[in-house]
PDB file of C-alpha atoms in Angstrom:
ATOM      1  CA  MET F   1      42.674  48.976 156.860  1.00 45.00           C
ATOM      2  CA  ARG F   2      46.245  47.622 156.541  1.00 53.00           C
ATOM      3  CA  ASP F   3      45.856  47.290 152.758  1.00 64.00           C
ATOM      4  CA  HIS F   4      44.384  50.780 152.657  1.00 75.00           C
ATOM      5  CA  TYR F   5      47.433  52.111 154.494  1.00 80.00           C
ATOM      6  CA  ALA F   6      49.844  50.324 152.139  1.00 87.00           C
ATOM      7  CA  LEU F   7      48.119  51.832 149.104  1.00 87.00           C
ATOM      8  CA  ARG F   8      48.155  55.286 150.690  1.00 85.00           C
ATOM      9  CA  ALA F   9      51.843  54.817 151.486  1.00 87.00           C
ATOM     10  CA  PHE F  10      52.579  53.949 147.845  1.00 88.00           C
ATOM     11  CA  ARG F  11      50.568  56.922 146.600  1.00 87.00           C
ATOM     12  CA  THR F  12      52.393  59.318 148.937  1.00 86.00           C
ATOM     13  CA  VAL F  13      55.832  58.072 147.889  1.00 87.00           C
ATOM     14  CA  ALA F  14      54.851  58.360 144.230  1.00 85.00           C
ATOM     15  CA  GLU F  15      53.578  61.924 144.692  1.00 81.00           C
ATOM     16  CA  CYS F  16      56.568  63.051 146.772  1.00 82.00           C
ATOM     17  CA  GLY F  17      59.194  61.278 144.673  1.00 83.00           C
ATOM     18  CA  SER F  18      61.074  60.564 147.893  1.00 84.00           C
ATOM     19  CA  PHE F  19      60.766  58.129 150.784  1.00 86.00           C
ATOM     20  CA  THR F  20      62.105  60.780 153.166  1.00 84.00           C
ATOM     21  CA  ARG F  21      59.527  63.411 152.224  1.00 80.00           C
ATOM     22  CA  ALA F  22      56.728  60.839 152.104  1.00 83.00           C
ATOM     23  CA  ALA F  23      57.680  59.498 155.528  1.00 84.00           C
ATOM     24  CA  ALA F  24      57.536  63.029 156.949  1.00 79.00           C
ATOM     25  CA  ALA F  25      54.089  63.528 155.434  1.00 75.00           C
ATOM     26  CA  LEU F  26      52.839  60.232 156.904  1.00 79.00           C
ATOM     27  CA  ASP F  27      54.666  60.714 160.226  1.00 78.00           C
ATOM     28  CA  VAL F  28      56.577  57.421 159.997  1.00 85.00           C
ATOM     29  CA  THR F  29      60.238  56.524 159.551  1.00 88.00           C
ATOM     30  CA  PRO F  30      61.620  56.136 156.015  1.00 87.00           C
ATOM     31  CA  SER F  31      62.682  52.539 156.772  1.00 88.00           C
ATOM     32  CA  ALA F  32      59.186  51.581 157.961  1.00 89.00           C
ATOM     33  CA  LEU F  33      57.665  53.194 154.888  1.00 88.00           C
ATOM     34  CA  SER F  34      60.098  51.372 152.596  1.00 88.00           C
ATOM     35  CA  GLN F  35      59.207  48.051 154.197  1.00 90.00           C
ATOM     36  CA  THR F  36      55.488  48.735 153.726  1.00 90.00           C
ATOM     37  CA  VAL F  37      55.929  49.476 150.016  1.00 89.00           C
ATOM     38  CA  GLN F  38      58.221  46.475 149.512  1.00 90.00           C
ATOM     39  CA  GLN F  39      55.630  44.215 151.134  1.00 90.00           C
ATOM     40  CA  LEU F  40      52.968  45.620 148.799  1.00 88.00           C
ATOM     41  CA  GLU F  41      55.212  44.910 145.808  1.00 89.00           C
ATOM     42  CA  ARG F  42      55.747  41.341 146.997  1.00 90.00           C
ATOM     43  CA  GLN F  43      52.009  40.810 147.398  1.00 89.00           C
ATOM     44  CA  LEU F  44      51.389  42.106 143.868  1.00 89.00           C
ATOM     45  CA  GLY F  45      54.333  40.259 142.385  1.00 91.00           C
ATOM     46  CA  THR F  46      55.648  43.304 140.517  1.00 91.00           C
ATOM     47  CA  ARG F  47      57.880  46.310 141.121  1.00 90.00           C
ATOM     48  CA  LEU F  48      55.990  49.592 141.445  1.00 90.00           C
ATOM     49  CA  LEU F  49      58.867  51.999 142.104  1.00 89.00           C
ATOM     50  CA  GLN F  50      62.280  52.605 140.565  1.00 86.00           C
ATOM     51  CA  ARG F  51      64.667  53.572 143.364  1.00 81.00           C
ATOM     52  CA  THR F  52      67.852  55.561 142.695  1.00 72.00           C
ATOM     53  CA  THR F  53      70.169  57.477 145.012  1.00 64.00           C
ATOM     54  CA  ARG F  54      68.581  60.766 143.921  1.00 68.00           C
ATOM     55  CA  ARG F  55      64.922  60.056 143.252  1.00 75.00           C
ATOM     56  CA  VAL F  56      62.154  57.507 143.406  1.00 84.00           C
ATOM     57  CA  GLY F  57      60.188  57.088 140.167  1.00 85.00           C
ATOM     58  CA  LEU F  58      57.307  54.965 138.963  1.00 88.00           C
ATOM     59  CA  THR F  59      57.618  51.867 136.851  1.00 90.00           C
ATOM     60  CA  GLU F  60      55.062  51.300 134.104  1.00 89.00           C
ATOM     61  CA  ALA F  61      53.101  49.067 136.500  1.00 90.00           C
ATOM     62  CA  GLY F  62      53.397  51.749 139.175  1.00 88.00           C
ATOM     63  CA  GLN F  63      52.011  54.424 136.863  1.00 89.00           C
ATOM     64  CA  GLU F  64      49.004  52.272 136.017  1.00 90.00           C
ATOM     65  CA  MET F  65      48.537  51.415 139.694  1.00 88.00           C
ATOM     66  CA  LEU F  66      48.566  55.072 140.747  1.00 87.00           C
ATOM     67  CA  GLN F  67      46.062  56.080 138.054  1.00 88.00           C
ATOM     68  CA  ARG F  68      43.662  53.369 139.140  1.00 87.00           C
ATOM     69  CA  ILE F  69      43.865  53.704 142.925  1.00 87.00           C
ATOM     70  CA  ALA F  70      44.089  57.501 143.339  1.00 82.00           C
ATOM     71  CA  PRO F  71      40.365  58.257 142.730  1.00 83.00           C
ATOM     72  CA  ALA F  72      39.288  55.324 144.913  1.00 83.00           C
ATOM     73  CA  LEU F  73      41.616  56.356 147.745  1.00 80.00           C
ATOM     74  CA  ASN F  74      40.341  59.932 147.593  1.00 76.00           C
ATOM     75  CA  GLU F  75      36.768  58.681 147.901  1.00 77.00           C
ATOM     76  CA  LEU F  76      37.717  56.358 150.751  1.00 77.00           C
ATOM     77  CA  ASP F  77      39.481  59.163 152.621  1.00 71.00           C
ATOM     78  CA  LEU F  78      36.397  61.345 152.209  1.00 68.00           C
ATOM     79  CA  ALA F  79      34.134  58.537 153.444  1.00 70.00           C
ATOM     80  CA  LEU F  80      36.279  57.873 156.519  1.00 68.00           C
ATOM     81  CA  ASP F  81      36.500  61.581 157.249  1.00 63.00           C
ATOM     82  CA  ALA F  82      32.714  61.909 156.954  1.00 62.00           C
ATOM     83  CA  ILE F  83      32.190  59.088 159.474  1.00 64.00           C
ATOM     84  CA  ARG F  84      34.465  60.889 161.913  1.00 59.00           C
ATOM     85  CA  GLN F  85      32.134  63.895 161.737  1.00 57.00           C
ATOM     86  CA  HIS F  86      29.486  62.120 163.840  1.00 57.00           C
ATOM     87  CA  GLY F  87      29.539  63.412 167.381  1.00 55.00           C
ATOM     88  CA  ASP F  88      28.804  66.512 169.404  1.00 54.00           C
ATOM     89  CA  ARG F  89      31.434  68.732 167.766  1.00 72.00           C
ATOM     90  CA  PRO F  90      32.682  69.207 164.200  1.00 85.00           C
ATOM     91  CA  ARG F  91      35.931  67.336 163.748  1.00 86.00           C
ATOM     92  CA  GLY F  92      38.292  66.156 161.049  1.00 88.00           C
ATOM     93  CA  THR F  93      40.560  67.735 158.450  1.00 91.00           C
ATOM     94  CA  ILE F  94      39.503  70.457 156.000  1.00 93.00           C
ATOM     95  CA  ARG F  95      41.669  70.300 152.887  1.00 92.00           C
ATOM     96  CA  LEU F  96      41.781  73.718 151.208  1.00 94.00           C
ATOM     97  CA  THR F  97      43.351  75.224 148.116  1.00 92.00           C
ATOM     98  CA  VAL F  98      43.756  79.007 148.209  1.00 92.00           C
ATOM     99  CA  ALA F  99      45.389  81.623 146.019  1.00 86.00           C
ATOM    100  CA  GLY F 100      48.398  83.475 147.404  1.00 84.00           C
ATOM    101  CA  VAL F 101      46.460  86.712 147.873  1.00 83.00           C
ATOM    102  CA  VAL F 102      43.768  84.781 149.772  1.00 86.00           C
ATOM    103  CA  SER F 103      46.363  83.243 152.061  1.00 88.00           C
ATOM    104  CA  ARG F 104      47.754  86.639 152.966  1.00 85.00           C
ATOM    105  CA  ALA F 105      44.475  88.538 153.180  1.00 84.00           C
ATOM    106  CA  VAL F 106      42.167  85.885 154.672  1.00 88.00           C
ATOM    107  CA  ILE F 107      43.836  82.716 155.930  1.00 91.00           C
ATOM    108  CA  GLU F 108      46.703  84.240 157.913  1.00 90.00           C
ATOM    109  CA  PRO F 109      44.455  86.598 159.930  1.00 89.00           C
ATOM    110  CA  ILE F 110      41.855  83.950 160.843  1.00 91.00           C
ATOM    111  CA  LEU F 111      44.036  80.955 161.721  1.00 92.00           C
ATOM    112  CA  GLY F 112      44.472  81.642 165.418  1.00 92.00           C
ATOM    113  CA  GLU F 113      40.864  82.541 166.123  1.00 92.00           C
ATOM    114  CA  PHE F 114      39.338  79.718 164.081  1.00 94.00           C
ATOM    115  CA  MET F 115      41.564  76.972 165.438  1.00 93.00           C
ATOM    116  CA  ALA F 116      41.024  78.159 169.004  1.00 93.00           C
ATOM    117  CA  ARG F 117      37.261  78.082 168.505  1.00 92.00           C
ATOM    118  CA  TRP F 118      37.231  74.653 166.815  1.00 93.00           C
ATOM    119  CA  PRO F 119      40.128  72.644 168.288  1.00 92.00           C
ATOM    120  CA  ASP F 120      38.876  69.333 166.822  1.00 91.00           C
ATOM    121  CA  VAL F 121      39.080  70.668 163.244  1.00 93.00           C
ATOM    122  CA  GLN F 122      42.417  70.507 161.439  1.00 93.00           C
ATOM    123  CA  LEU F 123      43.332  72.597 158.392  1.00 94.00           C
ATOM    124  CA  ASP F 124      45.448  71.287 155.504  1.00 94.00           C
ATOM    125  CA  ILE F 125      46.073  74.311 153.258  1.00 94.00           C
ATOM    126  CA  ARG F 126      47.650  74.373 149.793  1.00 92.00           C
ATOM    127  CA  VAL F 127      48.693  77.864 148.653  1.00 90.00           C
ATOM    128  CA  GLU F 128      48.785  77.881 144.853  1.00 85.00           C
ATOM    129  CA  ASP F 129      47.783  80.451 142.266  1.00 79.00           C
ATOM    130  CA  GLY F 130      46.928  77.854 139.640  1.00 76.00           C
ATOM    131  CA  LEU F 131      43.502  76.208 139.771  1.00 77.00           C
ATOM    132  CA  ALA F 132      43.288  72.788 141.418  1.00 79.00           C
ATOM    133  CA  ASP F 133      40.732  70.069 140.685  1.00 80.00           C
ATOM    134  CA  LEU F 134      38.968  69.668 144.025  1.00 82.00           C
ATOM    135  CA  VAL F 135      37.540  66.229 143.368  1.00 74.00           C
ATOM    136  CA  ALA F 136      40.590  64.698 141.684  1.00 73.00           C
ATOM    137  CA  ASP F 137      42.948  66.127 144.321  1.00 79.00           C
ATOM    138  CA  GLY F 138      40.831  65.084 147.298  1.00 80.00           C
ATOM    139  CA  LEU F 139      40.195  68.667 148.455  1.00 86.00           C
ATOM    140  CA  ASP F 140      37.189  69.850 150.430  1.00 89.00           C
ATOM    141  CA  ALA F 141      37.046  73.450 149.221  1.00 91.00           C
ATOM    142  CA  GLY F 142      38.936  76.326 147.655  1.00 91.00           C
ATOM    143  CA  ILE F 143      38.974  80.108 147.883  1.00 91.00           C
ATOM    144  CA  ARG F 144      39.464  82.146 144.710  1.00 86.00           C
ATOM    145  CA  LEU F 145      38.231  85.258 142.965  1.00 81.00           C
ATOM    146  CA  GLY F 146      34.767  84.687 141.523  1.00 72.00           C
ATOM    147  CA  GLU F 147      35.923  85.083 137.936  1.00 64.00           C
ATOM    148  CA  SER F 148      38.223  82.044 138.188  1.00 65.00           C
ATOM    149  CA  LEU F 149      35.967  79.454 139.818  1.00 68.00           C
ATOM    150  CA  GLN F 150      35.620  75.931 138.530  1.00 63.00           C
ATOM    151  CA  ARG F 151      32.320  74.891 136.993  1.00 65.00           C
ATOM    152  CA  ASP F 152      29.716  72.919 138.915  1.00 72.00           C
ATOM    153  CA  MET F 153      30.729  74.447 142.233  1.00 81.00           C
ATOM    154  CA  VAL F 154      28.698  75.873 145.085  1.00 86.00           C
ATOM    155  CA  ALA F 155      30.133  79.367 145.616  1.00 86.00           C
ATOM    156  CA  VAL F 156      29.846  81.246 148.910  1.00 88.00           C
ATOM    157  CA  PRO F 157      30.788  84.959 148.745  1.00 87.00           C
ATOM    158  CA  ILE F 158      33.323  86.276 151.248  1.00 86.00           C
ATOM    159  CA  GLY F 159      33.321  89.960 152.022  1.00 79.00           C
ATOM    160  CA  GLY F 160      31.506  91.302 148.949  1.00 79.00           C
ATOM    161  CA  ALA F 161      32.859  93.080 145.880  1.00 82.00           C
ATOM    162  CA  MET F 162      36.528  94.057 145.558  1.00 85.00           C
ATOM    163  CA  ARG F 163      38.550  96.557 143.583  1.00 88.00           C
ATOM    164  CA  ALA F 164      41.909  96.646 141.892  1.00 92.00           C
ATOM    165  CA  VAL F 165      44.198  99.655 142.268  1.00 96.00           C
ATOM    166  CA  VAL F 166      47.158 101.136 140.453  1.00 97.00           C
ATOM    167  CA  VAL F 167      49.637 102.308 143.071  1.00 98.00           C
ATOM    168  CA  GLY F 168      53.027 103.906 143.348  1.00 97.00           C
ATOM    169  CA  SER F 169      55.136 105.584 145.995  1.00 97.00           C
ATOM    170  CA  PRO F 170      55.032 109.361 146.635  1.00 97.00           C
ATOM    171  CA  GLU F 171      58.710 109.516 145.598  1.00 97.00           C
ATOM    172  CA  TYR F 172      57.917 107.847 142.268  1.00 98.00           C
ATOM    173  CA  PHE F 173      55.129 110.323 141.511  1.00 97.00           C
ATOM    174  CA  LYS F 174      57.409 113.244 142.358  1.00 97.00           C
ATOM    175  CA  ARG F 175      59.825 112.005 139.685  1.00 96.00           C
ATOM    176  CA  ARG F 176      57.387 110.842 137.022  1.00 96.00           C
ATOM    177  CA  GLY F 177      54.090 112.620 137.656  1.00 96.00           C
ATOM    178  CA  TYR F 178      50.577 111.150 137.897  1.00 97.00           C
ATOM    179  CA  PRO F 179      48.865 109.317 135.021  1.00 97.00           C
ATOM    180  CA  LYS F 180      45.434 110.806 134.331  1.00 95.00           C
ATOM    181  CA  GLN F 181      44.036 107.983 132.195  1.00 94.00           C
ATOM    182  CA  PRO F 182      45.112 104.416 131.394  1.00 96.00           C
ATOM    183  CA  LYS F 183      46.863 105.325 128.124  1.00 95.00           C
ATOM    184  CA  ASP F 184      49.247 107.520 130.141  1.00 96.00           C
ATOM    185  CA  LEU F 185      50.736 104.340 131.612  1.00 97.00           C
ATOM    186  CA  GLN F 186      52.752 103.954 128.408  1.00 95.00           C
ATOM    187  CA  LYS F 187      54.953 106.752 129.767  1.00 95.00           C
ATOM    188  CA  HIS F 188      55.495 105.056 133.129  1.00 97.00           C
ATOM    189  CA  ASN F 189      57.632 102.237 134.469  1.00 98.00           C
ATOM    190  CA  CYS F 190      55.064  99.527 135.284  1.00 98.00           C
ATOM    191  CA  ILE F 191      55.851  96.429 137.314  1.00 98.00           C
ATOM    192  CA  LYS F 192      54.637  93.519 135.205  1.00 97.00           C
ATOM    193  CA  HIS F 193      53.112  90.350 136.646  1.00 95.00           C
ATOM    194  CA  ARG F 194      53.643  86.927 135.083  1.00 91.00           C
ATOM    195  CA  LEU F 195      50.585  84.636 135.348  1.00 85.00           C
ATOM    196  CA  PRO F 196      51.337  81.340 137.117  1.00 76.00           C
ATOM    197  CA  SER F 197      49.157  79.178 134.887  1.00 71.00           C
ATOM    198  CA  SER F 198      50.182  80.313 131.408  1.00 78.00           C
ATOM    199  CA  GLY F 199      53.377  82.291 131.987  1.00 83.00           C
ATOM    200  CA  ALA F 200      51.865  85.206 130.044  1.00 91.00           C
ATOM    201  CA  ILE F 201      52.236  88.792 131.216  1.00 94.00           C
ATOM    202  CA  TYR F 202      49.022  90.069 132.804  1.00 93.00           C
ATOM    203  CA  ARG F 203      47.311  92.888 130.919  1.00 95.00           C
ATOM    204  CA  TRP F 204      46.005  95.604 133.265  1.00 96.00           C
ATOM    205  CA  GLU F 205      42.203  95.831 133.230  1.00 93.00           C
ATOM    206  CA  PHE F 206      40.106  99.002 133.300  1.00 95.00           C
ATOM    207  CA  ALA F 207      36.551 100.109 132.523  1.00 92.00           C
ATOM    208  CA  HIS F 208      35.420 102.988 130.323  1.00 89.00           C
ATOM    209  CA  ARG F 209      34.275 106.024 132.337  1.00 84.00           C
ATOM    210  CA  SER F 210      31.710 107.467 129.953  1.00 82.00           C
ATOM    211  CA  GLY F 211      30.166 107.358 126.516  1.00 80.00           C
ATOM    212  CA  ALA F 212      28.580 104.427 124.732  1.00 81.00           C
ATOM    213  CA  GLN F 213      31.055 101.991 126.308  1.00 82.00           C
ATOM    214  CA  LYS F 214      30.682 103.241 129.881  1.00 84.00           C
ATOM    215  CA  GLY F 215      31.326 100.419 132.321  1.00 82.00           C
ATOM    216  CA  ARG F 216      32.689  98.075 129.652  1.00 87.00           C
ATOM    217  CA  TRP F 217      36.028  96.535 130.575  1.00 90.00           C
ATOM    218  CA  PHE F 218      39.164  96.738 128.453  1.00 94.00           C
ATOM    219  CA  ASP F 219      42.797  95.814 129.036  1.00 94.00           C
ATOM    220  CA  ILE F 220      46.143  97.250 128.049  1.00 95.00           C
ATOM    221  CA  ALA F 221      49.664  95.873 127.850  1.00 95.00           C
ATOM    222  CA  VAL F 222      52.099  97.786 130.051  1.00 96.00           C
ATOM    223  CA  ASP F 223      55.876  97.896 129.947  1.00 96.00           C
ATOM    224  CA  GLY F 224      58.571  98.301 132.550  1.00 96.00           C
ATOM    225  CA  SER F 225      61.940  97.177 133.846  1.00 96.00           C
ATOM    226  CA  LEU F 226      60.695  94.601 136.374  1.00 97.00           C
ATOM    227  CA  THR F 227      58.622  91.428 135.927  1.00 97.00           C
ATOM    228  CA  VAL F 228      57.521  89.301 138.910  1.00 95.00           C
ATOM    229  CA  ASN F 229      55.109  86.491 139.715  1.00 91.00           C
ATOM    230  CA  ASP F 230      54.692  87.360 143.401  1.00 89.00           C
ATOM    231  CA  VAL F 231      52.321  90.021 144.768  1.00 90.00           C
ATOM    232  CA  PRO F 232      54.320  90.899 147.933  1.00 91.00           C
ATOM    233  CA  LEU F 233      57.437  91.395 145.803  1.00 95.00           C
ATOM    234  CA  SER F 234      55.518  93.655 143.420  1.00 96.00           C
ATOM    235  CA  LEU F 235      54.142  95.616 146.374  1.00 96.00           C
ATOM    236  CA  ARG F 236      57.584  96.055 147.913  1.00 96.00           C
ATOM    237  CA  ALA F 237      59.027  97.188 144.591  1.00 97.00           C
ATOM    238  CA  ALA F 238      56.300  99.828 144.289  1.00 97.00           C
ATOM    239  CA  GLU F 239      56.960 101.012 147.858  1.00 97.00           C
ATOM    240  CA  ASP F 240      60.650 101.334 146.974  1.00 97.00           C
ATOM    241  CA  GLY F 241      59.777 103.663 144.091  1.00 97.00           C
ATOM    242  CA  ILE F 242      60.707 101.314 141.253  1.00 97.00           C
ATOM    243  CA  GLY F 243      57.407 101.762 139.416  1.00 97.00           C
ATOM    244  CA  LEU F 244      53.644 101.400 139.407  1.00 98.00           C
ATOM    245  CA  THR F 245      51.893  98.130 140.152  1.00 98.00           C
ATOM    246  CA  TYR F 246      48.360  96.829 139.644  1.00 97.00           C
ATOM    247  CA  LEU F 247      46.900  94.629 142.374  1.00 93.00           C
ATOM    248  CA  LEU F 248      43.889  94.050 144.580  1.00 90.00           C
ATOM    249  CA  GLU F 249      43.161  96.959 146.881  1.00 91.00           C
ATOM    250  CA  ILE F 250      43.150  94.662 149.898  1.00 86.00           C
ATOM    251  CA  SER F 251      46.787  93.740 149.192  1.00 89.00           C
ATOM    252  CA  ALA F 252      47.814  97.402 149.338  1.00 92.00           C
ATOM    253  CA  ARG F 253      45.421  98.495 152.109  1.00 89.00           C
ATOM    254  CA  ASP F 254      48.020  98.996 154.842  1.00 91.00           C
ATOM    255  CA  ALA F 255      50.501 100.749 152.552  1.00 95.00           C
ATOM    256  CA  LEU F 256      47.768 103.102 151.305  1.00 95.00           C
ATOM    257  CA  ALA F 257      46.563 103.847 154.826  1.00 94.00           C
ATOM    258  CA  ASP F 258      49.988 104.865 156.122  1.00 95.00           C
ATOM    259  CA  GLY F 259      51.042 106.783 153.011  1.00 96.00           C
ATOM    260  CA  ARG F 260      53.729 104.452 151.681  1.00 96.00           C
ATOM    261  CA  LEU F 261      51.681 104.206 148.476  1.00 97.00           C
ATOM    262  CA  GLU F 262      49.208 106.387 146.628  1.00 97.00           C
ATOM    263  CA  SER F 263      46.553 105.159 144.209  1.00 97.00           C
ATOM    264  CA  VAL F 264      45.802 106.599 140.787  1.00 97.00           C
ATOM    265  CA  LEU F 265      43.246 106.066 138.005  1.00 95.00           C
ATOM    266  CA  GLU F 266      40.561 105.040 140.522  1.00 92.00           C
ATOM    267  CA  PRO F 267      37.626 106.269 138.389  1.00 92.00           C
ATOM    268  CA  TRP F 268      38.731 103.725 135.791  1.00 94.00           C
ATOM    269  CA  LEU F 269      38.634 100.833 138.268  1.00 92.00           C
ATOM    270  CA  PRO F 270      35.078  99.950 139.374  1.00 84.00           C
ATOM    271  CA  PRO F 271      34.326  97.011 141.717  1.00 85.00           C
ATOM    272  CA  PHE F 272      34.179  93.426 140.491  1.00 81.00           C
ATOM    273  CA  ASP F 273      33.232  90.074 141.976  1.00 79.00           C
ATOM    274  CA  GLY F 274      35.253  89.401 145.103  1.00 83.00           C
ATOM    275  CA  MET F 275      36.434  86.204 146.742  1.00 86.00           C
ATOM    276  CA  TYR F 276      34.377  83.039 147.046  1.00 89.00           C
ATOM    277  CA  LEU F 277      34.745  79.860 149.031  1.00 91.00           C
ATOM    278  CA  TYR F 278      33.655  77.042 146.728  1.00 90.00           C
ATOM    279  CA  TYR F 279      33.118  73.304 147.021  1.00 88.00           C
ATOM    280  CA  PRO F 280      31.723  70.531 144.807  1.00 82.00           C
ATOM    281  CA  SER F 281      27.955  70.726 144.462  1.00 69.00           C
ATOM    282  CA  ARG F 282      27.541  66.953 144.669  1.00 57.00           C
ATOM    283  CA  PHE F 283      28.992  66.823 148.178  1.00 57.00           C
ATOM    284  CA  GLN F 284      26.886  67.187 151.296  1.00 68.00           C
ATOM    285  CA  VAL F 285      28.520  69.846 153.444  1.00 80.00           C
ATOM    286  CA  PRO F 286      30.066  68.124 156.496  1.00 83.00           C
ATOM    287  CA  PRO F 287      29.945  69.886 159.891  1.00 87.00           C
ATOM    288  CA  LYS F 288      33.664  70.699 159.797  1.00 90.00           C
ATOM    289  CA  LEU F 289      33.259  72.625 156.528  1.00 90.00           C
ATOM    290  CA  ARG F 290      29.993  74.232 157.589  1.00 90.00           C
ATOM    291  CA  VAL F 291      31.561  75.859 160.672  1.00 93.00           C
ATOM    292  CA  PHE F 292      34.489  77.063 158.532  1.00 94.00           C
ATOM    293  CA  ILE F 293      32.133  78.594 155.971  1.00 92.00           C
ATOM    294  CA  ASP F 294      30.095  80.345 158.658  1.00 91.00           C
ATOM    295  CA  PHE F 295      33.225  81.610 160.406  1.00 93.00           C
ATOM    296  CA  ILE F 296      34.908  82.954 157.271  1.00 91.00           C
ATOM    297  CA  ARG F 297      31.723  84.668 156.028  1.00 87.00           C
ATOM    298  CA  GLU F 298      31.295  86.421 159.377  1.00 87.00           C
ATOM    299  CA  TRP F 299      34.950  87.439 159.426  1.00 86.00           C
ATOM    300  CA  GLY F 300      34.873  88.618 155.815  1.00 82.00           C
ATOM    301  CA  THR F 301      31.871  90.861 156.387  1.00 79.00           C
ATOM    302  CA  ARG F 302      33.624  92.402 159.364  1.00 76.00           C
ATOM    303  CA  GLU F 303      37.171  92.740 158.079  1.00 72.00           C
ATOM    304  CA  LEU F 304      37.513  92.701 154.293  1.00 68.00           C
ATOM    305  CA  ASN F 305      35.681  95.895 153.382  1.00 57.00           C
ATOM    306  CA  PRO F 306      36.204  98.426 156.147  1.00 47.00           C
ATOM    307  CA  SER F 307      35.652 102.049 155.176  1.00 43.00           C
ATOM    308  CA  GLN F 308      38.965 103.810 154.793  1.00 43.00           C
ATOM    309  CA  PRO F 309      40.236 107.013 153.201  1.00 39.00           C
ATOM    310  CA  ARG F 310      41.894 106.572 149.822  1.00 42.00           C
ATOM    311  CA  THR F 311      44.080 108.849 147.783  1.00 44.00           C
ATOM    312  CA  GLN F 312      42.195 109.409 144.528  1.00 47.00           C
ATOM    313  CA  ARG F 313      43.759 110.995 141.469  1.00 53.00           C
TER     314      ARG F 313
END
């Protein structure tokens, strides 16, 4: 186990690029961590890390070492965690990757209740809009929209279908009027969203209302004076009357309910696949993850799709 710890210590320093940050992650002192890595280097007879006053980097030997040990350490961590599951209650750490909208809409509301119900289960949550590789990154599960799931995953629906909305403030609509169909957006100031993975500007998606293409999706490029890569910032800008924004209805639910925002073009925005919790199909579901899945499905059915009045134009 001592060798296992030394390898984990090296991996953490390499990933953090800093003994201070790595020590905080491992809950040890930087000096103790440095001694552990130095001892590992002495045992191997080669330097693994390049230390400077500003940053810690990998040597060529260190890069090869990290590539070779990372998958094995991930498997070992999973095996040790699985052994800890044996007992009367689910226990251990659930390592999750979730999109920003999922964190705000799902994770934040459930944290208190879930952790009170299952005190022996710890949550390690990574909020990131880009897709993570669950197996390579040593993660147990992720939560994303169904259209962006990785292949070869078991997908568990949370809360059913969802909708997007185009929203703006009442003050904005007083100044600029209401768009009646998507092409009218060319006359409006639209808040653009930059995609985290590619850096491209998201094209707003709609579906034809009638005719031979009824129900078929299409997208349009919008223009405006503000570009963001953060949903809460886009929402706040719309509330402040800067322009129209396109986002998931659940993100704007409170602002729509209390009248800070109004939605438009709703007939052009039918439901689509909602959020899914997903995990690798080759893994047997441990008790800790099973209770989380059951809890979040129950919560999602209850909370994510409540009936509410909407302003339709």
